[in-house]
């Protein structure tokens, strides 16, 4: 059955991929974006540039009815927040208040389901010996993670009060063609032959290929069993940073220049340079248990890690 889906942040890395997937299955897609002409072809673009979605109910076009919303727009995580004196308030304004405004406006416009793309940072930064499950007590450590957890809880409460079906999806790091930030920096360094001190890092971290995440999001808009659920979504196979770097080097057709620096020395260097948080993300374990979505929806990632890295490396080689 086809549907009308509104995507906030439809012009972003994940937004463009999920737009293409929905269009391919025959759905009508409405892309809510701040800048015009930034969505993929076939998306009905709705430009809305008010901060934190203020006034969205009043400006919701009469013709823009939707069955479901995938809410991707967010104030994103930054390693060093320097743009505001009160980062948590800024994150809350967009990620909590803004998300609630979109949910309420969509509900009044007839939406039955709201898929909120959260983050594993709503739970924590490490997994301490066993994968994190949806039942674990959240303990976010930064303003971004705190705001995502607060948004999850506020939306869940709104769903109970209004009848809007809320689905929460918590991905780890997302990669794929078009990826930016740390993953792109890692690929670039490997492609250029830069020696990297990653050879001794054995801790594993969960990842999700963008097309695997997109497939899960599409399921979450359509499957009745997803209503009211929270899902961790991963590729189903966790790599260490050194394994990831070697696999990327293979796909980029370059040698992996990994220096086996002891993890203790990396940690010390992080403390001495004021970059402990960045180093901890390299050397620490962060694994997610994604069995709940398999058991509840019968969902399995359609693509392997190898395929995801192949596609990502092919994109990098063609654009850099």
One Martini backbone bead per residue (centre of mass of N, CA, C, O) as a GRO file, in nm:
protein
  320
    1UNK     BB    1   0.094   0.038   0.025
    2UNK     BB    2   0.064   0.353  -0.030
    3UNK     BB    3   0.213   0.674   0.068
    4UNK     BB    4   0.242   0.971   0.270
    5UNK     BB    5   0.561   1.130   0.323
    6UNK     BB    6   0.721   1.316   0.570
    7UNK     BB    7   1.041   1.492   0.555
    8UNK     BB    8   1.274   1.591   0.765
    9UNK     BB    9   1.563   1.659   0.621
   10UNK     BB   10   1.559   1.572   0.299
   11UNK     BB   11   1.865   1.702   0.220
   12UNK     BB   12   2.020   1.495   0.354
   13UNK     BB   13   2.191   1.213   0.379
   14UNK     BB   14   1.939   1.044   0.473
   15UNK     BB   15   1.702   1.194   0.334
   16UNK     BB   16   1.775   1.122   0.039
   17UNK     BB   17   1.771   0.812   0.072
   18UNK     BB   18   1.473   0.786   0.175
   19UNK     BB   19   1.340   0.922  -0.063
   20UNK     BB   20   1.424   0.718  -0.280
   21UNK     BB   21   1.293   0.467  -0.148
   22UNK     BB   22   0.998   0.570  -0.147
   23UNK     BB   23   0.972   0.630  -0.449
   24UNK     BB   24   1.035   0.339  -0.545
   25UNK     BB   25   0.764   0.225  -0.388
   26UNK     BB   26   0.538   0.473  -0.459
   27UNK     BB   27   0.560   0.711  -0.289
   28UNK     BB   28   0.479   1.010  -0.138
   29UNK     BB   29   0.701   1.299  -0.109
   30UNK     BB   30   0.772   1.527   0.159
   31UNK     BB   31   1.000   1.804   0.181
   32UNK     BB   32   1.136   1.947   0.467
   33UNK     BB   33   1.300   2.264   0.420
   34UNK     BB   34   1.513   2.552   0.421
   35UNK     BB   35   1.603   2.492   0.120
   36UNK     BB   36   1.569   2.527  -0.197
   37UNK     BB   37   1.647   2.287  -0.419
   38UNK     BB   38   1.758   2.004  -0.223
   39UNK     BB   39   1.613   1.772  -0.338
   40UNK     BB   40   1.506   1.508  -0.482
   41UNK     BB   41   1.371   1.382  -0.742
   42UNK     BB   42   1.007   1.383  -0.670
   43UNK     BB   43   0.990   1.584  -0.449
   44UNK     BB   44   0.782   1.760  -0.238
   45UNK     BB   45   0.852   2.083  -0.168
   46UNK     BB   46   0.897   2.234   0.168
   47UNK     BB   47   0.950   2.553   0.273
   48UNK     BB   48   1.098   2.591   0.612
   49UNK     BB   49   1.268   2.860   0.818
   50UNK     BB   50   1.196   2.828   1.102
   51UNK     BB   51   1.284   2.817   1.410
   52UNK     BB   52   1.206   2.524   1.557
   53UNK     BB   53   0.918   2.515   1.407
   54UNK     BB   54   0.782   2.777   1.429
   55UNK     BB   55   0.451   2.780   1.317
   56UNK     BB   56   0.373   2.513   1.156
   57UNK     BB   57   0.068   2.490   1.185
   58UNK     BB   58  -0.013   2.759   1.038
   59UNK     BB   59   0.180   2.673   0.768
   60UNK     BB   60   0.022   2.431   0.690
   61UNK     BB   61  -0.076   2.294   0.419
   62UNK     BB   62  -0.374   2.176   0.320
   63UNK     BB   63  -0.249   1.964   0.100
   64UNK     BB   64  -0.048   1.845   0.339
   65UNK     BB   65  -0.098   1.540   0.359
   66UNK     BB   66  -0.021   1.263   0.592
   67UNK     BB   67   0.068   0.943   0.721
   68UNK     BB   68   0.381   1.010   0.764
   69UNK     BB   69   0.679   1.067   0.969
   70UNK     BB   70   1.026   1.163   0.919
   71UNK     BB   71   1.250   1.269   1.175
   72UNK     BB   72   1.569   1.432   1.103
   73UNK     BB   73   1.575   1.694   1.211
   74UNK     BB   74   1.862   1.866   1.366
   75UNK     BB   75   2.075   1.925   1.616
   76UNK     BB   76   2.390   1.849   1.587
   77UNK     BB   77   2.668   1.696   1.665
   78UNK     BB   78   2.944   1.851   1.850
   79UNK     BB   79   3.250   1.846   1.984
   80UNK     BB   80   3.258   2.181   1.978
   81UNK     BB   81   3.063   2.400   2.146
   82UNK     BB   82   3.061   2.767   2.033
   83UNK     BB   83   2.767   2.914   1.950
   84UNK     BB   84   2.685   2.889   2.263
   85UNK     BB   85   2.631   2.939   2.607
   86UNK     BB   86   2.371   2.720   2.584
   87UNK     BB   87   2.359   2.422   2.451
   88UNK     BB   88   2.112   2.273   2.574
   89UNK     BB   89   1.899   2.481   2.492
   90UNK     BB   90   1.950   2.456   2.186
   91UNK     BB   91   1.887   2.156   2.161
   92UNK     BB   92   1.603   2.163   2.280
   93UNK     BB   93   1.465   2.356   2.081
   94UNK     BB   94   1.497   2.154   1.840
   95UNK     BB   95   1.482   1.841   1.952
   96UNK     BB   96   1.216   1.892   2.123
   97UNK     BB   97   1.026   2.126   2.049
   98UNK     BB   98   1.038   2.083   1.743
   99UNK     BB   99   0.935   1.789   1.736
  100UNK     BB  100   0.660   1.849   1.871
  101UNK     BB  101   0.556   2.042   1.657
  102UNK     BB  102   0.554   1.842   1.424
  103UNK     BB  103   0.375   1.626   1.552
  104UNK     BB  104   0.123   1.803   1.603
  105UNK     BB  105   0.082   1.900   1.311
  106UNK     BB  106   0.060   1.619   1.180
  107UNK     BB  107  -0.178   1.516   1.342
  108UNK     BB  108  -0.376   1.746   1.246
  109UNK     BB  109  -0.312   1.640   0.932
  110UNK     BB  110  -0.343   1.297   0.972
  111UNK     BB  111  -0.132   1.151   1.106
  112UNK     BB  112  -0.036   0.821   1.242
  113UNK     BB  113   0.291   0.854   1.211
  114UNK     BB  114   0.612   0.882   1.406
  115UNK     BB  115   0.950   0.894   1.306
  116UNK     BB  116   1.223   0.896   1.527
  117UNK     BB  117   1.552   1.010   1.484
  118UNK     BB  118   1.788   0.938   1.682
  119UNK     BB  119   2.035   0.813   1.920
  120UNK     BB  120   2.273   0.645   2.098
  121UNK     BB  121   2.339   0.904   2.274
  122UNK     BB  122   2.077   0.866   2.454
  123UNK     BB  123   2.238   0.638   2.623
  124UNK     BB  124   2.555   0.654   2.516
  125UNK     BB  125   2.928   0.596   2.467
  126UNK     BB  126   2.914   0.298   2.594
  127UNK     BB  127   2.920  -0.082   2.659
  128UNK     BB  128   3.080  -0.244   2.872
  129UNK     BB  129   3.093  -0.567   2.734
  130UNK     BB  130   2.797  -0.501   2.617
  131UNK     BB  131   2.533  -0.459   2.444
  132UNK     BB  132   2.301  -0.231   2.379
  133UNK     BB  133   1.975  -0.188   2.488
  134UNK     BB  134   1.647  -0.071   2.508
  135UNK     BB  135   1.646  -0.142   2.835
  136UNK     BB  136   1.849   0.046   2.905
  137UNK     BB  137   1.972   0.287   3.098
  138UNK     BB  138   1.999   0.600   3.037
  139UNK     BB  139   2.335   0.796   2.986
  140UNK     BB  140   2.389   1.077   2.887
  141UNK     BB  141   2.685   1.314   2.824
  142UNK     BB  142   2.543   1.529   2.633
  143UNK     BB  143   2.340   1.760   2.497
  144UNK     BB  144   2.252   1.589   2.260
  145UNK     BB  145   2.170   1.328   2.412
  146UNK     BB  146   1.973   1.461   2.607
  147UNK     BB  147   1.779   1.575   2.389
  148UNK     BB  148   1.704   1.302   2.263
  149UNK     BB  149   1.581   1.175   2.515
  150UNK     BB  150   1.370   1.394   2.570
  151UNK     BB  151   1.226   1.354   2.300
  152UNK     BB  152   1.139   1.067   2.333
  153UNK     BB  153   0.965   1.117   2.590
  154UNK     BB  154   0.779   1.340   2.477
  155UNK     BB  155   0.666   1.178   2.236
  156UNK     BB  156   0.550   0.942   2.393
  157UNK     BB  157   0.352   1.112   2.555
  158UNK     BB  158   0.203   1.232   2.312
  159UNK     BB  159   0.107   0.962   2.201
  160UNK     BB  160  -0.070   0.884   2.444
  161UNK     BB  161  -0.256   1.144   2.424
  162UNK     BB  162  -0.325   1.139   2.089
  163UNK     BB  163  -0.247   0.856   1.909
  164UNK     BB  164   0.019   0.883   1.801
  165UNK     BB  165   0.253   0.696   1.637
  166UNK     BB  166   0.552   0.601   1.793
  167UNK     BB  167   0.889   0.585   1.656
  168UNK     BB  168   1.215   0.470   1.762
  169UNK     BB  169   1.544   0.546   1.627
  170UNK     BB  170   1.884   0.409   1.701
  171UNK     BB  171   2.166   0.505   1.571
  172UNK     BB  172   2.467   0.496   1.484
  173UNK     BB  173   2.698   0.527   1.282
  174UNK     BB  174   2.671   0.671   0.959
  175UNK     BB  175   2.720   0.530   0.632
  176UNK     BB  176   2.810   0.643   0.298
  177UNK     BB  177   2.724   0.798   0.039
  178UNK     BB  178   2.801   1.132   0.156
  179UNK     BB  179   2.968   1.132   0.384
  180UNK     BB  180   3.087   1.282   0.681
  181UNK     BB  181   3.320   1.378   0.879
  182UNK     BB  182   3.497   1.133   1.033
  183UNK     BB  183   3.469   0.924   0.806
  184UNK     BB  184   3.587   1.100   0.582
  185UNK     BB  185   3.860   1.153   0.718
  186UNK     BB  186   3.949   0.861   0.725
  187UNK     BB  187   3.938   0.805   0.423
  188UNK     BB  188   4.131   1.029   0.335
  189UNK     BB  189   4.380   0.929   0.489
  190UNK     BB  190   4.396   0.652   0.356
  191UNK     BB  191   4.409   0.746   0.056
  192UNK     BB  192   4.684   0.924   0.124
  193UNK     BB  193   4.875   0.746   0.327
  194UNK     BB  194   4.830   0.796   0.622
  195UNK     BB  195   4.954   0.738   0.915
  196UNK     BB  196   4.792   0.532   1.168
  197UNK     BB  197   4.722   0.481   1.529
  198UNK     BB  198   4.522   0.182   1.490
  199UNK     BB  199   4.650  -0.119   1.520
  200UNK     BB  200   4.550  -0.178   1.849
  201UNK     BB  201   4.243  -0.160   1.807
  202UNK     BB  202   3.980  -0.382   1.946
  203UNK     BB  203   3.741  -0.229   1.979
  204UNK     BB  204   3.399  -0.229   1.921
  205UNK     BB  205   3.175  -0.084   1.662
  206UNK     BB  206   2.885   0.028   1.564
  207UNK     BB  207   2.716   0.027   1.246
  208UNK     BB  208   2.543   0.200   0.957
  209UNK     BB  209   2.418   0.167   0.664
  210UNK     BB  210   2.216   0.376   0.503
  211UNK     BB  211   2.039   0.154   0.357
  212UNK     BB  212   1.967   0.007   0.618
  213UNK     BB  213   1.830   0.238   0.765
  214UNK     BB  214   1.618   0.299   0.549
  215UNK     BB  215   1.478   0.026   0.556
  216UNK     BB  216   1.388   0.053   0.851
  217UNK     BB  217   1.221   0.315   0.819
  218UNK     BB  218   1.016   0.203   0.622
  219UNK     BB  219   0.909  -0.013   0.812
  220UNK     BB  220   0.823   0.199   1.039
  221UNK     BB  221   0.588   0.326   0.852
  222UNK     BB  222   0.421   0.032   0.792
  223UNK     BB  223   0.439  -0.137   1.047
  224UNK     BB  224   0.223  -0.209   1.302
  225UNK     BB  225   0.446  -0.330   1.511
  226UNK     BB  226   0.607  -0.045   1.560
  227UNK     BB  227   0.425   0.075   1.749
  228UNK     BB  228   0.585   0.209   2.035
  229UNK     BB  229   0.881   0.166   1.949
  230UNK     BB  230   1.230   0.073   2.007
  231UNK     BB  231   1.528   0.095   1.791
  232UNK     BB  232   1.811  -0.077   1.704
  233UNK     BB  233   2.038   0.000   1.423
  234UNK     BB  234   2.235  -0.231   1.230
  235UNK     BB  235   2.454  -0.442   1.047
  236UNK     BB  236   2.533  -0.700   1.256
  237UNK     BB  237   2.848  -0.599   1.244
  238UNK     BB  238   3.138  -0.553   1.435
  239UNK     BB  239   3.403  -0.322   1.430
  240UNK     BB  240   3.702  -0.224   1.445
  241UNK     BB  241   3.895   0.035   1.366
  242UNK     BB  242   4.115  -0.138   1.229
  243UNK     BB  243   3.921  -0.303   1.049
  244UNK     BB  244   3.797  -0.064   0.906
  245UNK     BB  245   4.057   0.052   0.783
  246UNK     BB  246   4.131  -0.203   0.620
  247UNK     BB  247   3.869  -0.222   0.455
  248UNK     BB  248   3.897   0.055   0.321
  249UNK     BB  249   4.165   0.009   0.185
  250UNK     BB  250   4.070  -0.216   0.004
  251UNK     BB  251   3.840  -0.043  -0.141
  252UNK     BB  252   4.065   0.190  -0.223
  253UNK     BB  253   4.338   0.057  -0.320
  254UNK     BB  254   4.518   0.061  -0.050
  255UNK     BB  255   4.733   0.076   0.189
  256UNK     BB  256   4.759  -0.002   0.527
  257UNK     BB  257   4.872   0.255   0.764
  258UNK     BB  258   4.922   0.091   1.065
  259UNK     BB  259   4.995   0.178   1.390
  260UNK     BB  260   5.084   0.002   1.698
  261UNK     BB  261   4.950   0.181   1.929
  262UNK     BB  262   4.898   0.195   2.237
  263UNK     BB  263   4.613   0.270   2.406
  264UNK     BB  264   4.743   0.422   2.646
  265UNK     BB  265   4.886   0.637   2.470
  266UNK     BB  266   4.635   0.754   2.340
  267UNK     BB  267   4.502   0.843   2.601
  268UNK     BB  268   4.727   1.032   2.692
  269UNK     BB  269   4.724   1.216   2.444
  270UNK     BB  270   4.436   1.314   2.489
  271UNK     BB  271   4.488   1.455   2.762
  272UNK     BB  272   4.727   1.646   2.670
  273UNK     BB  273   4.534   1.774   2.417
  274UNK     BB  274   4.215   1.779   2.486
  275UNK     BB  275   4.108   1.480   2.327
  276UNK     BB  276   3.952   1.253   2.484
  277UNK     BB  277   3.682   1.219   2.340
  278UNK     BB  278   3.796   1.137   2.064
  279UNK     BB  279   3.966   0.897   2.159
  280UNK     BB  280   3.739   0.733   2.296
  281UNK     BB  281   3.589   0.685   2.020
  282UNK     BB  282   3.821   0.498   1.915
  283UNK     BB  283   3.889   0.293   2.179
  284UNK     BB  284   3.597   0.240   2.239
  285UNK     BB  285   3.313   0.073   2.321
  286UNK     BB  286   3.013   0.049   2.079
  287UNK     BB  287   2.748  -0.162   2.124
  288UNK     BB  288   2.461  -0.300   1.958
  289UNK     BB  289   2.143  -0.433   2.006
  290UNK     BB  290   1.938  -0.554   1.712
  291UNK     BB  291   1.712  -0.782   1.788
  292UNK     BB  292   1.433  -0.643   1.819
  293UNK     BB  293   1.368  -0.583   1.517
  294UNK     BB  294   1.378  -0.877   1.432
  295UNK     BB  295   1.156  -0.988   1.628
  296UNK     BB  296   0.923  -0.778   1.566
  297UNK     BB  297   0.964  -0.738   1.222
  298UNK     BB  298   1.173  -0.918   1.060
  299UNK     BB  299   1.440  -0.753   1.044
  300UNK     BB  300   1.706  -0.720   0.801
  301UNK     BB  301   1.989  -0.643   0.671
  302UNK     BB  302   2.038  -0.615   0.319
  303UNK     BB  303   2.340  -0.531   0.391
  304UNK     BB  304   2.662  -0.552   0.407
  305UNK     BB  305   2.949  -0.423   0.510
  306UNK     BB  306   3.104  -0.465   0.248
  307UNK     BB  307   2.902  -0.321   0.068
  308UNK     BB  308   2.903  -0.047   0.212
  309UNK     BB  309   3.211   0.008   0.172
  310UNK     BB  310   3.213  -0.015  -0.133
  311UNK     BB  311   3.017   0.221  -0.190
  312UNK     BB  312   3.176   0.439  -0.037
  313UNK     BB  313   3.446   0.414  -0.190
  314UNK     BB  314   3.335   0.465  -0.473
  315UNK     BB  315   3.241   0.750  -0.414
  316UNK     BB  316   3.511   0.867  -0.330
  317UNK     BB  317   3.669   0.806  -0.597
  318UNK     BB  318   3.454   0.982  -0.777
  319UNK     BB  319   3.495   1.272  -0.585
  320UNK     BB  320   3.840   1.286  -0.509
   0.00000   0.00000   0.00000
